[in-house]
Short mmCIF file of C-alpha atoms in Angstrom, two decimals:
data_model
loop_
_atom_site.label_atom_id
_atom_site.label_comp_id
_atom_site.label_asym_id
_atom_site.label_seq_id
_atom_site.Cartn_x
_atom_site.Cartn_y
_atom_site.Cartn_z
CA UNK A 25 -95.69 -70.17 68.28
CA UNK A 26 -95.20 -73.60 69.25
CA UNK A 27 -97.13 -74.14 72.77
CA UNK A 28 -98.59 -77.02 73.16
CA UNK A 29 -96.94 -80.50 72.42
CA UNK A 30 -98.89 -84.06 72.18
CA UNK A 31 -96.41 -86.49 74.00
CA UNK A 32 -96.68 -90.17 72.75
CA UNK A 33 -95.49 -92.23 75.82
CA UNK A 34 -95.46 -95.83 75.85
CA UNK A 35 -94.38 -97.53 78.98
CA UNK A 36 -94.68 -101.14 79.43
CA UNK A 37 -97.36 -101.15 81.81
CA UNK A 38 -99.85 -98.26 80.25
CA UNK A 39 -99.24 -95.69 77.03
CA UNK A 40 -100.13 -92.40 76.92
CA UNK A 41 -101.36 -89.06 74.92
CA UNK A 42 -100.33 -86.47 77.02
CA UNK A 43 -100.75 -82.71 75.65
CA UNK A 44 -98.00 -80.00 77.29
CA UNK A 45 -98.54 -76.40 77.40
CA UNK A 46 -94.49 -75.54 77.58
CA UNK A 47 -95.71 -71.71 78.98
CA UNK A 48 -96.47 -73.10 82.07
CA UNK A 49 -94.69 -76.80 81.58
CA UNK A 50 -97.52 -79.02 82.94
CA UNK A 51 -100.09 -81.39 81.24
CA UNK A 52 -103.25 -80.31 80.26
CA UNK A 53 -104.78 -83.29 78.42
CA UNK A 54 -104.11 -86.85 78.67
CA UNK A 55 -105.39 -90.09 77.31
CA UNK A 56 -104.73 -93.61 78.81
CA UNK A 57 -104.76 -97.01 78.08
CA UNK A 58 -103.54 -100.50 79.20
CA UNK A 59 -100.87 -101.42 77.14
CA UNK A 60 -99.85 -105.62 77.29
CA UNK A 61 -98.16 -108.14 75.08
CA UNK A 62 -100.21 -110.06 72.92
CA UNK A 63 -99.31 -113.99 72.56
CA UNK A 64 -99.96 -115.10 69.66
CA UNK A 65 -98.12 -115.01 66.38
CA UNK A 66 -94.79 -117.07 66.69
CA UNK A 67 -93.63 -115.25 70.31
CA UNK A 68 -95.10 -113.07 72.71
CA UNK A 69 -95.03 -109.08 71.33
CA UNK A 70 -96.79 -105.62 71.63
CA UNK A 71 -99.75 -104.92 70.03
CA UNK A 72 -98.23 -101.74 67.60
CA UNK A 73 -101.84 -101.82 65.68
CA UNK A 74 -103.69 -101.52 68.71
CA UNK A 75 -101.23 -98.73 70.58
CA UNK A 76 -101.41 -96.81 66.59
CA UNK A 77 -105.35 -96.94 67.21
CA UNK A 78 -105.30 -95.19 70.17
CA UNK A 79 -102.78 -92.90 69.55
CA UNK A 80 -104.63 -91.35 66.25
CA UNK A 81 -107.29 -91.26 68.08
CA UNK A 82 -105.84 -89.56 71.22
CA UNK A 83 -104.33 -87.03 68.39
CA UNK A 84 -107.93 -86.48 67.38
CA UNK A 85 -109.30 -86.20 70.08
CA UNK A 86 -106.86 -84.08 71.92
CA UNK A 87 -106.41 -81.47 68.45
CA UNK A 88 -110.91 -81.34 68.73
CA UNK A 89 -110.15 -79.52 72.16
CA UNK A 90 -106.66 -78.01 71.84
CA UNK A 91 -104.96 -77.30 68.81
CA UNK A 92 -101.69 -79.77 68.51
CA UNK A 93 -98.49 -77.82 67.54
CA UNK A 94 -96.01 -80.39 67.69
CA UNK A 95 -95.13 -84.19 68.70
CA UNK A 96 -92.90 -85.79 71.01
CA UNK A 97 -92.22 -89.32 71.57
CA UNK A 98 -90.58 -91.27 74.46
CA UNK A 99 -91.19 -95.24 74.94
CA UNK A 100 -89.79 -97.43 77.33
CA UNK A 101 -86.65 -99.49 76.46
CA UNK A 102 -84.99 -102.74 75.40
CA UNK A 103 -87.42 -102.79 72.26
CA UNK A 104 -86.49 -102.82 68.81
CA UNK A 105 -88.30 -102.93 65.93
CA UNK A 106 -87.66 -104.14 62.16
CA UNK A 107 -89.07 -102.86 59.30
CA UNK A 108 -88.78 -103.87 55.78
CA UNK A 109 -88.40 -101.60 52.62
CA UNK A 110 -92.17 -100.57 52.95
CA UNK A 111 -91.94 -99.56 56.38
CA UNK A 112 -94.04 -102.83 57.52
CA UNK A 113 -92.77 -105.01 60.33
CA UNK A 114 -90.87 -107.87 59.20
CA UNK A 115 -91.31 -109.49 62.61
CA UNK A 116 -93.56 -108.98 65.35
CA UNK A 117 -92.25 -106.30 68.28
CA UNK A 118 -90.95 -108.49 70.89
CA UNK A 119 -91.86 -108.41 74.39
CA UNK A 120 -88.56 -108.30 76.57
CA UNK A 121 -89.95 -110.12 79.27
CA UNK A 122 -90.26 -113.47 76.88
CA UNK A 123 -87.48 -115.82 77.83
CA UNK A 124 -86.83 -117.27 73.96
CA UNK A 125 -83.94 -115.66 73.41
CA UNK A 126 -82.20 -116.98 77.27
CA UNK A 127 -82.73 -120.59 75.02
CA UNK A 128 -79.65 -118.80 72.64
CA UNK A 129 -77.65 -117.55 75.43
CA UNK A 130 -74.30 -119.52 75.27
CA UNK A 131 -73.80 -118.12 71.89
CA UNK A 132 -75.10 -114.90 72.09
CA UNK A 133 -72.54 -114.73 75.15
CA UNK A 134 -69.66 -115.77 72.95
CA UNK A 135 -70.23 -112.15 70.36
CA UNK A 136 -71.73 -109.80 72.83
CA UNK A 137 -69.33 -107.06 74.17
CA UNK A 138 -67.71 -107.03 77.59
CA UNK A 139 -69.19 -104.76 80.21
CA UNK A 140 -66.15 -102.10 79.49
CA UNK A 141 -67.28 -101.57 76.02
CA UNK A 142 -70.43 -100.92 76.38
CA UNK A 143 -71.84 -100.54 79.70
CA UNK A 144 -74.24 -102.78 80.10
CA UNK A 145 -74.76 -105.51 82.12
CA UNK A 146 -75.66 -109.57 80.94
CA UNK A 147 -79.48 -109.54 81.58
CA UNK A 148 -81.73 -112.49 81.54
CA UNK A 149 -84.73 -112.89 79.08
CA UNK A 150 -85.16 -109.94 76.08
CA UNK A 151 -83.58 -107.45 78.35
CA UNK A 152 -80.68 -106.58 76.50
CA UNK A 153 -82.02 -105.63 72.93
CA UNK A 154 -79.05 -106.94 71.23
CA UNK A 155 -79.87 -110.74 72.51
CA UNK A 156 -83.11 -110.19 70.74
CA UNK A 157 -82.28 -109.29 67.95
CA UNK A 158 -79.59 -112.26 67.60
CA UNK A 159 -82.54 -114.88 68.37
CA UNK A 160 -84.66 -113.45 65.86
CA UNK A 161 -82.35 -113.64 63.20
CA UNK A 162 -81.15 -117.04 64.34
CA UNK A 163 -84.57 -118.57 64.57
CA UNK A 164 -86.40 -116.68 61.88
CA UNK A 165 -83.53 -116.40 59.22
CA UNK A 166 -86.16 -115.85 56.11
CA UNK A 167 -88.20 -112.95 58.03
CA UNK A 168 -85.24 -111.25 59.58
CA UNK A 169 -83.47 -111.30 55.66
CA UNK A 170 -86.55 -108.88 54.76
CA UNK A 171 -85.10 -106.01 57.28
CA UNK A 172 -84.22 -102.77 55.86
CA UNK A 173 -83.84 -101.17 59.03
CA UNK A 174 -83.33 -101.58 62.44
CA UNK A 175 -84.92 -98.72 65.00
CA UNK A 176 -85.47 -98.29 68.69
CA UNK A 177 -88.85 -98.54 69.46
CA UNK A 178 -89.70 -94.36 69.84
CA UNK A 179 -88.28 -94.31 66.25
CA UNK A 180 -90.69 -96.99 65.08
CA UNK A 181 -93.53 -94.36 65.88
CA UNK A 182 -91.76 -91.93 64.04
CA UNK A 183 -91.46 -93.36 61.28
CA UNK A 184 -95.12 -94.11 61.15
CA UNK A 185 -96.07 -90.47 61.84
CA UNK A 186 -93.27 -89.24 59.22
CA UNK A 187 -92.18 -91.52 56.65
CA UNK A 188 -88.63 -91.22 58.16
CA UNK A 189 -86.54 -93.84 59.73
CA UNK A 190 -83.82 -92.86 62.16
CA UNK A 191 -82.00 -93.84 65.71
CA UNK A 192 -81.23 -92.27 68.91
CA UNK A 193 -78.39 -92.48 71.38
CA UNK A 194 -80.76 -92.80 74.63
CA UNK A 195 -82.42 -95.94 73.44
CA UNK A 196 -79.41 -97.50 71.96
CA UNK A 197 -77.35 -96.76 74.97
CA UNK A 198 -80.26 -97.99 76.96
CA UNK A 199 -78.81 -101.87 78.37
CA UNK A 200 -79.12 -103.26 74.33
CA UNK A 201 -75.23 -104.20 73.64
CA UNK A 202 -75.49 -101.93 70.67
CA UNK A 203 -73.73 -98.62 71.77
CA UNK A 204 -70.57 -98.04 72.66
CA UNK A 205 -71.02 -94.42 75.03
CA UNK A 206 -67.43 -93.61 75.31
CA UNK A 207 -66.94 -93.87 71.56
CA UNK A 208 -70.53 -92.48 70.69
CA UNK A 209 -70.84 -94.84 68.12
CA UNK A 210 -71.98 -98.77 67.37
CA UNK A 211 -70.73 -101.05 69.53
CA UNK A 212 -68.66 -103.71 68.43
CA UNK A 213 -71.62 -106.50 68.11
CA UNK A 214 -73.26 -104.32 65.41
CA UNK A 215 -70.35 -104.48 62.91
CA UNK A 216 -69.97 -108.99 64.33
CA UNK A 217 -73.41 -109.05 62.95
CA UNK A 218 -73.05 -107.10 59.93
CA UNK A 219 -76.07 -104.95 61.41
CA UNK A 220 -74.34 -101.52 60.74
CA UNK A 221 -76.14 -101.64 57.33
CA UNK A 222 -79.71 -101.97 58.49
CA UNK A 223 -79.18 -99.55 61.62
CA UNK A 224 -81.37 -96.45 60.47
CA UNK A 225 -79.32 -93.44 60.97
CA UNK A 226 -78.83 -91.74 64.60
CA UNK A 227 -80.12 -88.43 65.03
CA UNK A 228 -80.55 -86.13 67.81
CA UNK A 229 -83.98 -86.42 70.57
CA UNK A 230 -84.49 -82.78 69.49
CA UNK A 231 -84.52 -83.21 65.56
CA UNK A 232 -87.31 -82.71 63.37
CA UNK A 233 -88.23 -85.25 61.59
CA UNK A 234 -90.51 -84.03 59.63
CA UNK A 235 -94.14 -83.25 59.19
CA UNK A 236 -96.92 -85.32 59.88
CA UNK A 237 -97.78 -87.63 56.63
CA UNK A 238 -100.68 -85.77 54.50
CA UNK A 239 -103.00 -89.07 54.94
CA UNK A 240 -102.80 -88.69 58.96
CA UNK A 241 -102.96 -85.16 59.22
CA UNK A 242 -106.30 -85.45 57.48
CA UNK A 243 -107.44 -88.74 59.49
CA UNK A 244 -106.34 -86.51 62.98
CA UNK A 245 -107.21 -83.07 61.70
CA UNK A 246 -103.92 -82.20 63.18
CA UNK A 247 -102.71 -79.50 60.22
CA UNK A 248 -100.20 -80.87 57.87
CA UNK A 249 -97.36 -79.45 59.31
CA UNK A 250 -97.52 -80.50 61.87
CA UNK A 251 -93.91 -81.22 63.49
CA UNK A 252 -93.05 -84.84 64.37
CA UNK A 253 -89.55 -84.80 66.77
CA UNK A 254 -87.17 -87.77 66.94
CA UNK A 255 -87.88 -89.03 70.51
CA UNK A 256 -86.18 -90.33 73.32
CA UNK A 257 -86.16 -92.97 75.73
CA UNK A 258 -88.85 -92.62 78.85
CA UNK A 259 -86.06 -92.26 81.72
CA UNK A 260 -84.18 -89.77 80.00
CA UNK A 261 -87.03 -88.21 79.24
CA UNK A 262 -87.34 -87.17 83.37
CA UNK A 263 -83.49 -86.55 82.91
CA UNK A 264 -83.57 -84.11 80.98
CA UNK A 265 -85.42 -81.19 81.77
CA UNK A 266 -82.64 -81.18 85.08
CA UNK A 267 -79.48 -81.75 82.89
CA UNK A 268 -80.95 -78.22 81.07
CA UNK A 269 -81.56 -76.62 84.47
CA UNK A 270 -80.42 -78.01 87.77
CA UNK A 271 -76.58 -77.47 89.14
CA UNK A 272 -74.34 -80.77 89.70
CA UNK A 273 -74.48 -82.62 91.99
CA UNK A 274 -77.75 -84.83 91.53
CA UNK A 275 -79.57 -87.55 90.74
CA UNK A 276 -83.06 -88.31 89.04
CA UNK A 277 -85.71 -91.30 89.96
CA UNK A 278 -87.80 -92.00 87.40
CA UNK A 279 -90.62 -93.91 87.86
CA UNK A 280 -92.80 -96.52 86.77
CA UNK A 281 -92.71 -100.21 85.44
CA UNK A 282 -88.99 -99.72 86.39
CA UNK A 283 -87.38 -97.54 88.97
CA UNK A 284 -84.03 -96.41 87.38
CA UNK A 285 -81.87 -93.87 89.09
CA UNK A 286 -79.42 -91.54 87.62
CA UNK A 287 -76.58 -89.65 89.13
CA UNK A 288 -75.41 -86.60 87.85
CA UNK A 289 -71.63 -85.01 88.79
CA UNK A 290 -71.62 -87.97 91.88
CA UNK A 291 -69.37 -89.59 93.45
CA UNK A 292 -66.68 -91.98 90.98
CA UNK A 293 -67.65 -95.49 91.61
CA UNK A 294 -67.25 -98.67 89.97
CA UNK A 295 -70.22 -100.10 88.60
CA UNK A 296 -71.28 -103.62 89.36
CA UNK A 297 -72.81 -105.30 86.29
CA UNK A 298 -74.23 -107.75 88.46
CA UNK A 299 -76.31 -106.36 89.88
CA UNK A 300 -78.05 -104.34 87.41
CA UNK A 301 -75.77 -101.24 87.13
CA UNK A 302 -75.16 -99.59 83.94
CA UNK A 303 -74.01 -96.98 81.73
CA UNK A 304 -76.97 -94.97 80.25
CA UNK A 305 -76.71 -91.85 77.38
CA UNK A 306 -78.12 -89.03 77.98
CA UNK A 307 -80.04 -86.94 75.65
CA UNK A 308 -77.22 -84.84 75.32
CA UNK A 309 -75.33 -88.08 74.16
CA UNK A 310 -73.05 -87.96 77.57
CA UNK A 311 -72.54 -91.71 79.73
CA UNK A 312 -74.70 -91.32 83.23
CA UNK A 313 -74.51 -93.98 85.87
CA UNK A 314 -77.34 -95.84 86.14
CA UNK A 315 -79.09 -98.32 88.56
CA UNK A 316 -82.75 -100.03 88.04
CA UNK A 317 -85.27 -102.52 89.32
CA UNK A 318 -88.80 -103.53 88.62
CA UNK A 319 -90.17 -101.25 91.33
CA UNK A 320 -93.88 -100.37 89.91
CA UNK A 321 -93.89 -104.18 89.08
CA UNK A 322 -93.24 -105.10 92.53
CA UNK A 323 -95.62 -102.11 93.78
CA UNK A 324 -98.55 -103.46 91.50
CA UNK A 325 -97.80 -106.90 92.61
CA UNK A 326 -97.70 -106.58 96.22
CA UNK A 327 -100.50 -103.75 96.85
CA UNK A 328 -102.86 -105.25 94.09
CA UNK A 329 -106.79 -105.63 95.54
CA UNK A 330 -105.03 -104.30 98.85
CA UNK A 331 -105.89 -100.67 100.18
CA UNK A 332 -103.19 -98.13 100.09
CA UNK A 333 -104.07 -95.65 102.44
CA UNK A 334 -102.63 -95.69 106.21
CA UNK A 335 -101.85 -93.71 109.23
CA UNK A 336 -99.52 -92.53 111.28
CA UNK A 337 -100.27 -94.95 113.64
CA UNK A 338 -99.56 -97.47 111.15
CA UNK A 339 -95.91 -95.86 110.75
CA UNK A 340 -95.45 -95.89 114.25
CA UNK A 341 -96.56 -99.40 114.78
CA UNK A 342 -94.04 -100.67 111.68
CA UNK A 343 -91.10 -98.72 113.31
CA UNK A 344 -92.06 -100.42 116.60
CA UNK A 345 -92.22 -103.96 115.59
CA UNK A 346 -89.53 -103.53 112.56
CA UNK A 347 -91.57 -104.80 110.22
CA UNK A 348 -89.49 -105.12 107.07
CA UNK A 349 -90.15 -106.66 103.47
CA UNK A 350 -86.50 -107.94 102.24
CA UNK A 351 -85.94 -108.19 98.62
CA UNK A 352 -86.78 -109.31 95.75
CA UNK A 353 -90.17 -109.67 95.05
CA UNK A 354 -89.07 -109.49 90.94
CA UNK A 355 -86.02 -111.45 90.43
CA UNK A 356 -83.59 -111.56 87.80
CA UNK A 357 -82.80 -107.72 87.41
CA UNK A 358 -82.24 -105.06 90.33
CA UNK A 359 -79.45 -104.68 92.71
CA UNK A 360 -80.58 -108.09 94.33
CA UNK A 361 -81.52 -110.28 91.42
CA UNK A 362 -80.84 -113.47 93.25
CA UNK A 363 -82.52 -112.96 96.25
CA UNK A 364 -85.90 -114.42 97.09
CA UNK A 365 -88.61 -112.05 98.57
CA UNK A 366 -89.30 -112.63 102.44
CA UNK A 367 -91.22 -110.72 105.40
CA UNK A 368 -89.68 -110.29 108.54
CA UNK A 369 -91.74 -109.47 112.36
CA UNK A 370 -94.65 -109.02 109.79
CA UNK A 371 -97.63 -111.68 110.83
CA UNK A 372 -100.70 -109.90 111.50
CA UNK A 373 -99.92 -106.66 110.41
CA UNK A 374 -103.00 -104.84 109.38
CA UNK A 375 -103.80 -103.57 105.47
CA UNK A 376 -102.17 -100.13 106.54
CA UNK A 377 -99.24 -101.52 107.70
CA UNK A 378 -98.24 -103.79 105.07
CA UNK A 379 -98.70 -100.56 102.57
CA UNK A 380 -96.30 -98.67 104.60
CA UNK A 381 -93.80 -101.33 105.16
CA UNK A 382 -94.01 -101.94 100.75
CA UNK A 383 -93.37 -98.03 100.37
CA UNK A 384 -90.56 -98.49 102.48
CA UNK A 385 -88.90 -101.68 100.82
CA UNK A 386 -89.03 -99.75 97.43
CA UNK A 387 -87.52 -96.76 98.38
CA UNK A 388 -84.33 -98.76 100.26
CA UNK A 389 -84.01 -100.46 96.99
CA UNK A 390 -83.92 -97.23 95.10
CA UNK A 391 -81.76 -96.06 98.31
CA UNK A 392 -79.44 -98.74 97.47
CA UNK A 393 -79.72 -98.01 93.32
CA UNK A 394 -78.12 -94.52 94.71
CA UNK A 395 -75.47 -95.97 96.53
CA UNK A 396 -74.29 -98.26 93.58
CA UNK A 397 -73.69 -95.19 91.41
CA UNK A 398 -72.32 -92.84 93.65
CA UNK A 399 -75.34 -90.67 94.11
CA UNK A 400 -74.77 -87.17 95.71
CA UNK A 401 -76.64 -84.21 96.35
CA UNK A 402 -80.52 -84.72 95.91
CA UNK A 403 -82.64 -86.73 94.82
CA UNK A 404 -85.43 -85.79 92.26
CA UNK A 405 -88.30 -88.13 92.07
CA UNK A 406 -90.48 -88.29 88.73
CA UNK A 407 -93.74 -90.40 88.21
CA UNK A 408 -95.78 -91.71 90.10
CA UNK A 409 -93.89 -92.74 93.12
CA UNK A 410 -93.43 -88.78 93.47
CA UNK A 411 -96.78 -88.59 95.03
CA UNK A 412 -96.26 -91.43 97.65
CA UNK A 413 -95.35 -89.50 100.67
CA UNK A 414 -94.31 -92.49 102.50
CA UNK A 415 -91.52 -93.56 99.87
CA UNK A 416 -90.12 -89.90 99.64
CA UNK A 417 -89.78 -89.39 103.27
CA UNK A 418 -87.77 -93.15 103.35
CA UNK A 419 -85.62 -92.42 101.13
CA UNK A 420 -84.86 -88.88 102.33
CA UNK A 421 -83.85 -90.80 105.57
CA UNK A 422 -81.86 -93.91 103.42
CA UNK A 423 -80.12 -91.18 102.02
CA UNK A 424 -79.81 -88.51 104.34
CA UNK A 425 -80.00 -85.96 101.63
CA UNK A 426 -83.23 -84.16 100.28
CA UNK A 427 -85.86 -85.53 97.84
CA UNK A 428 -87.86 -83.13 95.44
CA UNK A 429 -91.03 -84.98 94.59
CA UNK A 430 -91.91 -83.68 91.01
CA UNK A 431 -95.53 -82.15 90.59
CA UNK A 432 -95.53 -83.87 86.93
CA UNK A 433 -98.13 -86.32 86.58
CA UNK A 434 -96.21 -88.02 83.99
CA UNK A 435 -92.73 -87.27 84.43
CA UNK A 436 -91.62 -88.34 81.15
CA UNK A 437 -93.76 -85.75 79.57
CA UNK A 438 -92.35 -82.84 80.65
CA UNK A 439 -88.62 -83.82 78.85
CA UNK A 440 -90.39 -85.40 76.28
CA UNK A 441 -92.23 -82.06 75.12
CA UNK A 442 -88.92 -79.92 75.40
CA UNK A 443 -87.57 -81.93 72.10
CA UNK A 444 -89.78 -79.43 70.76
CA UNK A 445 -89.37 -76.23 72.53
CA UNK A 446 -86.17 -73.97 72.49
CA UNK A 447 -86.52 -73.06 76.06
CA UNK A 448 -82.86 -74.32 77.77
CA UNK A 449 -83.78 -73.44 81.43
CA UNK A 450 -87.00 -75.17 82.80
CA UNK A 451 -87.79 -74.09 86.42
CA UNK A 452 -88.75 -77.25 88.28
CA UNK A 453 -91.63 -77.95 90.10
CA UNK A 454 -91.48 -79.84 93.16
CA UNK A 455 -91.96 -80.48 97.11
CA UNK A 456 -88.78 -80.39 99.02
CA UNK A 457 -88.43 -83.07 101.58
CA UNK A 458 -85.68 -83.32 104.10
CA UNK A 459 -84.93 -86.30 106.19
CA UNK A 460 -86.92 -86.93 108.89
CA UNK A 461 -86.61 -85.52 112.36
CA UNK A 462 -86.03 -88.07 115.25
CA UNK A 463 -84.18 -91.46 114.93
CA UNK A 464 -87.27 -93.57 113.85
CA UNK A 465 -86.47 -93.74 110.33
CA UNK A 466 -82.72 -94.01 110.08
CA UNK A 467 -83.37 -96.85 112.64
CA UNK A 468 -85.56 -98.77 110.50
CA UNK A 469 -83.07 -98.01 107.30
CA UNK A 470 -80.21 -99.36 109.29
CA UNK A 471 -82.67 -102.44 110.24
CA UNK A 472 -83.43 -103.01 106.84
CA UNK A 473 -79.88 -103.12 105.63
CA UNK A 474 -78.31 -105.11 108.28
CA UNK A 475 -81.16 -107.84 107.14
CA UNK A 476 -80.28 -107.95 104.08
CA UNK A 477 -76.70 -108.10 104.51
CA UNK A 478 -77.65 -111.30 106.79
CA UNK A 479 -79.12 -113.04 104.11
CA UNK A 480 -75.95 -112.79 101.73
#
C-alpha cells in the first residue's frame, strides 16, 4: 500500500523533506533548511550539491523512523536547469533574481512571444525562464553547446533520483515564455531557438518515473523500488488537491516567497501583463488566471528582528488612526511594480501596530491579485500566511467573500504527495472565516484603496 510519501520541496527562501501519510493527508515528518544562492562561479546560482546533501539525508533520516513508499517533488519556478549527456550541469542553476540577463533585454524582446501566445507577462531580471536561458547561451556559447537537455527545475531532481529526464506543463507554463497553454505545446520561442531538440520530454505531475537508482536506495536505505513521481510546480501544488475536490467557483492563495493567487470558474477578465498577471497550467494541463507578488519577501523584510504578536487594541488603534502601509515594498513584479513603498498616519505606532498594519497591506495586495483575475467564490489560503489570523480576516473583508485558512503546514505538500496516491477526492481541512462584523474593516479596505489610487 502506498501511505506515506517523502515530498521534496524547494522554495526559494527554505527547502524541505516533508513525509505525508495520504490516510489522514497531513505531514508527519519534516526536515528544513535555508536554501540561498551562492555567488560565485561566473553568476549568482543555487547550491544543487548542497540542497542534494540534505535531501539524501532527509530521505535517510526520515525512512530510519518511517518507512518511505514513494516521492514527490514540487520546486518553486522560473528555474531551469541544463544537463549534458551525463546528466551533469553544463552551467550553474541560475538564480532568477540576478539581473544579467535584463543586460540582453532589447534582443531577447525582439524573439520572445507576445503576451497572447503565451500568457506571460515581460518580467525584469531571470524572471521569465526563457530570458535566461537566451543569456546563457548568448554569453556562454561553448558551455551552453554541451546541453543535452533542457528541464524545469522539479525535473532536475528527478532525474537525479531516477536516471530519467523529462518536463512538465506547470513549470513550463509557469511565466518562462516557453509554453504555449492554449495549444498545450512549445511556444513559439522554443522552435526561434532551435531548443525543441534539447527540451526533455513532457510528462504528466502524476507519472512514474521510475525507481529510485540502486546506488541511492542503498546510500538512503529507502528500498529499491522505491517510486520517484514527475513533480510539479510549488503553487500548483496547493492547486491541486481543490481542482480534485472543491466545486467552481474559487480561488487558491498559495503562500510563501511569492503570494500567487488562482481563480478557478471566476469571473472573465482581461489580464493585465503589466502588472504581473498571467496565465498559469494547471496540473491537469488546463490555463488558470493568475496574479503574484513577493509577499513573504516583503513579510520577512518588513517584520524582520520586529515582534509579531499584537492585540486587539492594537487593531482598534490602526482602524482609528488609519494607519496604512501603501505599496510596494518589492518592486519590479506584483500588481504595483512601479510604485515605491510609503507609510501613511503611521509615526509612533507601537511594535504591535506596525505588525497589524503589514498583515493588512499584504492581504489588500493579494485582495487586489483577486480582483485582477476575476476571483469569485472563496478564497483558500495555503502556507504560511494561513495561520496569520490578521491577514485572513483582511482579506475576508477586501473581498467580502469567505477565506478557508488551510491546516497544512506546508501547503505544497499536500498536492505534491497526491502525484502519488490514486485518491481523486481529498476532503479539505480548514477554518472558515467570514468577513468581519461591523464597518471597521471594510472602512480601512476602502481607505487603503482610495490611497493608492491617489498615488497613480
Amino acid at each position: 500500500m502506498t501511505r506515506h510519501i517523502a515530498v521534496i520541496d524547494i522554495g526559494k527562501t527554505n527547502a524541505k523533506v516533508a513525509l505525508v501519510d495520504l490516510a489522514d493527508m497531513r505531514e508527519v515528518a519534516l526536515r528544513r533548511m535555508a536554501n540561498a544562492p551562492v555567488a560565485d562561479g561566473p553568476y549568482p546560482h543555487h547550491d544543487v550539491e548542497l540542497l542534494w546533501s540534505f535531501i539524501l539525508d532527509s530521505l535517510a533520516g526520515i525512512n530510519r523512523e518511517q518507512r518511505i513508499d514513494a516521492i514527490s517533488i514540487t520546486t518553486h519556478g522560473a528555474t531551469g536547469v541544463l544537463v549534458d549527456a551525463a546528466g551533469e550541469l553544463a552551467l550553474p542553476v541560475l538564480d532568477y533574481e540576478f539581473a544579467g540577463p535584463d543586460t540582453l533585454a532589447e534582443d531577447y524582446d525582439a524573439v520572445r512571444p507576445a503576451f497572447t501566445e503565451t500568457g506571460t507577462p515581460r518580467l525584469p531580471v531571470g524572471l521569465n525562464l526563457g530570458a535566461q536561458f537566451f543569456w546563457q547561451q548568448r554569453r556562454f556559447p561553448a558551455e551552453f553547446a554541451k546541453t543535452a537537455a533542457m528541464l524545469m527545475y522539479p525535473q532536475y531532481w528527478a532525474l537525479r533520483l531516477t536516471g530519467v529526464a523529462a518536463n512538465e506543463v506547470t513549470s513550463l507554463g509557469c511565466h518562462t515564455d516557453l509554453w504555449n497553454p492554449l495549444k498545450a505545446d512549445f511556444s513559439s520561442l522554443v522552435d526561434r531557438m532551435e531548443w525543441r531538440r534539447l527540451m526533455a520530454p513532457v510528462r504528466l505531475a502524476e507519472d512514474r518515473l521510475g525507481p529510485i537508482l540502486p546506488a541511492l536506495a542503498k546510500l538512503t536505505g529507502l528500498d529499491a523500488q522505491t517510486p520517484v513521481f514527475c513533480g510539479l510546480h510549488d503553487s500548483n501544488a496547493s492547486l491541486l488537491p481543490h481542482l480534485l475536490s472543491d466545486r467552481p467557483p474559487f480561488s487558491v492563495v498559495s503562500t510563501g516567497t511569492w503570494v500567487v493567487s488562482m481563480a478557478v470558474g471566476g469571473n472573465k477578465v482581461t489580464l493585465d501583463p503589466a502588472r504581473d498577471t498571467l496565465v498559469n497550467v494547471n496540473a491537469l494541463g488546463d490555463p488558470v488566471p493568475s496574479a503574484r507578488f513577493m509577499g513573504g519577501r516583503e513579510f520577512s523584510l518588513l517584520t524582520e528582528g520586529q515582534p509579531e504578536d499584537w492585540s486587539e487594541e492594537d487593531v482598534e488603534a490602526v482602524f482609528a488612526r488609519t494607519a496604512l502601509l501603501l505599496p510596494a515594498t518589492q518592486q519590479g513584479s506584483g500588481p504595483f511594480p512601479h510604485h515605491t513603498a510609503a507609510w501613511l498616519n503611521a509615526d509612533g505606532i507601537n511594535s504591535g501596530q506596525r505588525f497589524a498594519a503589514i498583515s493588512f497591506y499584504l492581504a489588500l495586495m493579494t485582495a487586489t491579485c483577486l480582483d485582477l483575475i476575476g476571483a469569485d467564490g472563496p478564497a483558500i489560503v495555503e502556507g504560511p500566511f494561513a495561520r496569520n489570523r490578521l491577514f485572513v480576516s483582511m482579506l475576508a473583508a477586501a473581498t467580502a467573500r469567505a477565506v478557508i485558512a488551510s491546516e497544512a503546514a506546508t501547503g505544497t505538500s499536500i498536492g505534491a504527495a497526491l502525484l502519488a496516491s490514486d485518491q481523486r477526492t481529498v476532503q479539505g481541512k480548514g477554518e472558515r472565516i467570514e468577513p468581519p462584523a461591523g464597518p471597521a474593516w471594510a472602512n480601512y479596505a476602502r481607505s487603503w484603496r482610495a490611497a493608492v489610487e491617489a498615488r497613480g
